[in-house]
Amino acid sequence: MPDDNKYYISYNNIHKLCQKTAKEIMARNERPDIIIGISGGGLIPARIIRSFLKKKGEKNIPIQAIGLSLYENLGLDSQVDTIGKSVVRTQWLDFGALEEHFDSLIGKRILIIDEVDDTRTTLHYAVSELQKEVEDQQRKLNRLNEITNLSVFVLHNKDKPKKANLPEEMMNSHHYIAAETVPDKWLIYPWDAEDIEEHTQMAIQQGHN
Ligand SMILES: O=P(O)(O)OC[C@H]1O[C@H](OP(=O)(O)OP(=O)(O)O)[C@H](O)[C@@H]1O
């Protein structure tokens, strides 16, 4: 029997959450020009959803990876509330091999993908850094009038108080998409499973298959 404090998720479940989300995005006519996957956990849903965002006669949506890792930032004393987490940027955008029209993010519809929105620290960092990057490029290239659209897609949003925010505009529109909002439990993704068959059975028993 699966441990009730753990929330097991199967590959099939992830596939279906991506499919459902892509349908919603396509129905709103908001197919992204570029996908930015937050490495490591965001890369798998990024690749899966790309297939469901395919459009006849259109090229595959390019995927860029950014690497963001959270690390414990200990305060001066051992109080829990002085313990925070910092984001470390381990990898950033590289348009080098993309076509000429991908010299920047200006004017693009961008979909940022991660597997989980836990404290929201990582997403806050990704969105604000990408916004800054676009604004810098706009100033540099004197392309101030172009509108860039940033959206976020996560498989799971943990229902808990967050430590950082996303822009209100994003939260109030369809530009923050959580395929599922889940209780604040330990989410067990299939890529961490030692025994994938047993893991999948747990997910099936919990109804996340
Ligand atoms: O909402 P937050 O509290 O910021 O947490 C979410 C982040 O934590 C995990 O990343 P982690 O650094 O563990 O790396 P991984 O993706 O490589 O597993 C996860 O992939 C998210 O990026």
PDB file of N, CA, C and O in Angstrom, residues 70-96:
ATOM      1  N   LEU A  70      17.899  25.063  -6.409  1.00  0.00           N
ATOM      2  CA  LEU A  70      17.662  25.681  -5.106  1.00  0.00           C
ATOM      3  C   LEU A  70      18.672  25.158  -4.116  1.00  0.00           C
ATOM      4  O   LEU A  70      18.937  23.963  -4.081  1.00  0.00           O
ATOM      5  N   TYR A  71      19.253  26.042  -3.338  1.00  0.00           N
ATOM      6  CA  TYR A  71      20.097  25.513  -2.271  1.00  0.00           C
ATOM      7  C   TYR A  71      19.793  26.212  -0.963  1.00  0.00           C
ATOM      8  O   TYR A  71      19.340  27.356  -0.945  1.00  0.00           O
ATOM      9  N   GLU A  72      19.999  25.503   0.119  1.00  0.00           N
ATOM     10  CA  GLU A  72      19.675  26.036   1.443  1.00  0.00           C
ATOM     11  C   GLU A  72      20.611  27.181   1.767  1.00  0.00           C
ATOM     12  O   GLU A  72      21.816  27.076   1.598  1.00  0.00           O
ATOM     13  N   ASN A  73      20.022  28.245   2.251  1.00  0.00           N
ATOM     14  CA  ASN A  73      20.772  29.423   2.599  1.00  0.00           C
ATOM     15  C   ASN A  73      20.604  29.618   4.108  1.00  0.00           C
ATOM     16  O   ASN A  73      19.599  30.129   4.553  1.00  0.00           O
ATOM     17  N   LEU A  74      21.559  29.147   4.902  1.00  0.00           N
ATOM     18  CA  LEU A  74      21.374  29.180   6.357  1.00  0.00           C
ATOM     19  C   LEU A  74      21.562  30.576   6.925  1.00  0.00           C
ATOM     20  O   LEU A  74      22.502  31.284   6.566  1.00  0.00           O
ATOM     21  N   GLY A  75      20.648  30.948   7.810  1.00  0.00           N
ATOM     22  CA  GLY A  75      20.756  32.259   8.438  1.00  0.00           C
ATOM     23  C   GLY A  75      21.826  32.265   9.520  1.00  0.00           C
ATOM     24  O   GLY A  75      22.502  31.263   9.748  1.00  0.00           O
ATOM     25  N   LEU A  76      21.960  33.381  10.221  1.00  0.00           N
ATOM     26  CA  LEU A  76      23.024  33.506  11.216  1.00  0.00           C
ATOM     27  C   LEU A  76      22.768  32.645  12.449  1.00  0.00           C
ATOM     28  O   LEU A  76      23.674  32.146  13.065  1.00  0.00           O
ATOM     29  N   ASP A  77      21.502  32.498  12.821  1.00  0.00           N
ATOM     30  CA  ASP A  77      21.230  31.574  13.917  1.00  0.00           C
ATOM     31  C   ASP A  77      20.386  30.426  13.376  1.00  0.00           C
ATOM     32  O   ASP A  77      20.109  30.347  12.193  1.00  0.00           O
ATOM     33  N   SER A  78      20.012  29.526  14.271  1.00  0.00           N
ATOM     34  CA  SER A  78      19.394  28.310  13.748  1.00  0.00           C
ATOM     35  C   SER A  78      17.859  28.376  13.703  1.00  0.00           C
ATOM     36  O   SER A  78      17.208  27.363  13.539  1.00  0.00           O
ATOM     37  N   GLN A  79      17.294  29.587  13.869  1.00  0.00           N
ATOM     38  CA  GLN A  79      15.836  29.717  13.771  1.00  0.00           C
ATOM     39  C   GLN A  79      15.358  29.271  12.387  1.00  0.00           C
ATOM     40  O   GLN A  79      15.944  29.647  11.384  1.00  0.00           O
ATOM     41  N   VAL A  80      14.251  28.513  12.416  1.00  0.00           N
ATOM     42  CA  VAL A  80      13.743  28.014  11.134  1.00  0.00           C
ATOM     43  C   VAL A  80      13.392  29.158  10.190  1.00  0.00           C
ATOM     44  O   VAL A  80      13.637  29.096   8.994  1.00  0.00           O
ATOM     45  N   ASP A  81      12.826  30.251  10.781  1.00  0.00           N
ATOM     46  CA  ASP A  81      12.391  31.312   9.877  1.00  0.00           C
ATOM     47  C   ASP A  81      13.540  32.133   9.293  1.00  0.00           C
ATOM     48  O   ASP A  81      13.324  33.026   8.502  1.00  0.00           O
ATOM     49  N   THR A  82      14.755  31.839   9.696  1.00  0.00           N
ATOM     50  CA  THR A  82      15.880  32.522   9.034  1.00  0.00           C
ATOM     51  C   THR A  82      16.455  31.648   7.917  1.00  0.00           C
ATOM     52  O   THR A  82      17.383  32.028   7.234  1.00  0.00           O
ATOM     53  N   ILE A  83      15.878  30.466   7.795  1.00  0.00           N
ATOM     54  CA  ILE A  83      16.399  29.599   6.745  1.00  0.00           C
ATOM     55  C   ILE A  83      15.653  29.880   5.449  1.00  0.00           C
ATOM     56  O   ILE A  83      14.439  29.740   5.365  1.00  0.00           O
ATOM     57  N   GLY A  84      16.360  30.294   4.462  1.00  0.00           N
ATOM     58  CA  GLY A  84      15.749  30.560   3.172  1.00  0.00           C
ATOM     59  C   GLY A  84      16.386  29.687   2.118  1.00  0.00           C
ATOM     60  O   GLY A  84      17.234  28.856   2.412  1.00  0.00           O
ATOM     61  N   LYS A  85      15.941  29.879   0.904  1.00  0.00           N
ATOM     62  CA  LYS A  85      16.564  29.123  -0.186  1.00  0.00           C
ATOM     63  C   LYS A  85      16.945  30.095  -1.275  1.00  0.00           C
ATOM     64  O   LYS A  85      16.203  31.027  -1.569  1.00  0.00           O
ATOM     65  N   SER A  86      18.108  29.888  -1.851  1.00  0.00           N
ATOM     66  CA  SER A  86      18.540  30.753  -2.946  1.00  0.00           C
ATOM     67  C   SER A  86      18.526  29.957  -4.234  1.00  0.00           C
ATOM     68  O   SER A  86      18.693  28.747  -4.234  1.00  0.00           O
ATOM     69  N   VAL A  87      18.351  30.707  -5.307  1.00  0.00           N
ATOM     70  CA  VAL A  87      18.353  30.062  -6.613  1.00  0.00           C
ATOM     71  C   VAL A  87      19.727  30.250  -7.235  1.00  0.00           C
ATOM     72  O   VAL A  87      20.267  31.351  -7.255  1.00  0.00           O
ATOM     73  N   VAL A  88      20.292  29.172  -7.724  1.00  0.00           N
ATOM     74  CA  VAL A  88      21.576  29.260  -8.423  1.00  0.00           C
ATOM     75  C   VAL A  88      21.329  28.982  -9.896  1.00  0.00           C
ATOM     76  O   VAL A  88      20.671  28.004 -10.256  1.00  0.00           O
ATOM     77  N   ARG A  89      21.841  29.893 -10.712  1.00  0.00           N
ATOM     78  CA  ARG A  89      21.659  29.769 -12.156  1.00  0.00           C
ATOM     79  C   ARG A  89      22.804  28.930 -12.714  1.00  0.00           C
ATOM     80  O   ARG A  89      23.960  29.347 -12.677  1.00  0.00           O
ATOM     81  N   THR A  90      22.517  27.716 -13.164  1.00  0.00           N
ATOM     82  CA  THR A  90      23.589  26.840 -13.646  1.00  0.00           C
ATOM     83  C   THR A  90      23.673  26.817 -15.169  1.00  0.00           C
ATOM     84  O   THR A  90      24.657  26.327 -15.734  1.00  0.00           O
ATOM     85  N   GLN A  91      22.640  27.291 -15.827  1.00  0.00           N
ATOM     86  CA  GLN A  91      22.633  27.304 -17.292  1.00  0.00           C
ATOM     87  C   GLN A  91      21.645  28.355 -17.743  1.00  0.00           C
ATOM     88  O   GLN A  91      20.613  28.562 -17.094  1.00  0.00           O
ATOM     89  N   TRP A  92      21.954  29.013 -18.886  1.00  0.00           N
ATOM     90  CA  TRP A  92      21.030  30.049 -19.353  1.00  0.00           C
ATOM     91  C   TRP A  92      20.778  29.893 -20.849  1.00  0.00           C
ATOM     92  O   TRP A  92      21.314  28.964 -21.476  1.00  0.00           O
ATOM     93  N   LEU A  93      19.970  30.782 -21.403  1.00  0.00           N
ATOM     94  CA  LEU A  93      19.570  30.678 -22.810  1.00  0.00           C
ATOM     95  C   LEU A  93      20.769  30.700 -23.747  1.00  0.00           C
ATOM     96  O   LEU A  93      21.767  31.353 -23.459  1.00  0.00           O
ATOM     97  N   ASP A  94      20.625  30.018 -24.874  1.00  0.00           N
ATOM     98  CA  ASP A  94      21.658  30.062 -25.905  1.00  0.00           C
ATOM     99  C   ASP A  94      20.967  29.955 -27.254  1.00  0.00           C
ATOM    100  O   ASP A  94      20.496  28.880 -27.644  1.00  0.00           O
ATOM    101  N   PHE A  95      20.899  31.072 -27.957  1.00  0.00           N
ATOM    102  CA  PHE A  95      20.212  31.070 -29.245  1.00  0.00           C
ATOM    103  C   PHE A  95      21.156  30.742 -30.391  1.00  0.00           C
ATOM    104  O   PHE A  95      20.767  30.776 -31.548  1.00  0.00           O
ATOM    105  N   GLY A  96      22.406  30.437 -30.041  1.00  0.00           N
ATOM    106  CA  GLY A  96      23.454  30.242 -31.049  1.00  0.00           C
ATOM    107  C   GLY A  96      23.056  29.417 -32.250  1.00  0.00           C
ATOM    108  O   GLY A  96      23.280  29.821 -33.382  1.00  0.00           O
TER     109      GLY A  96
END
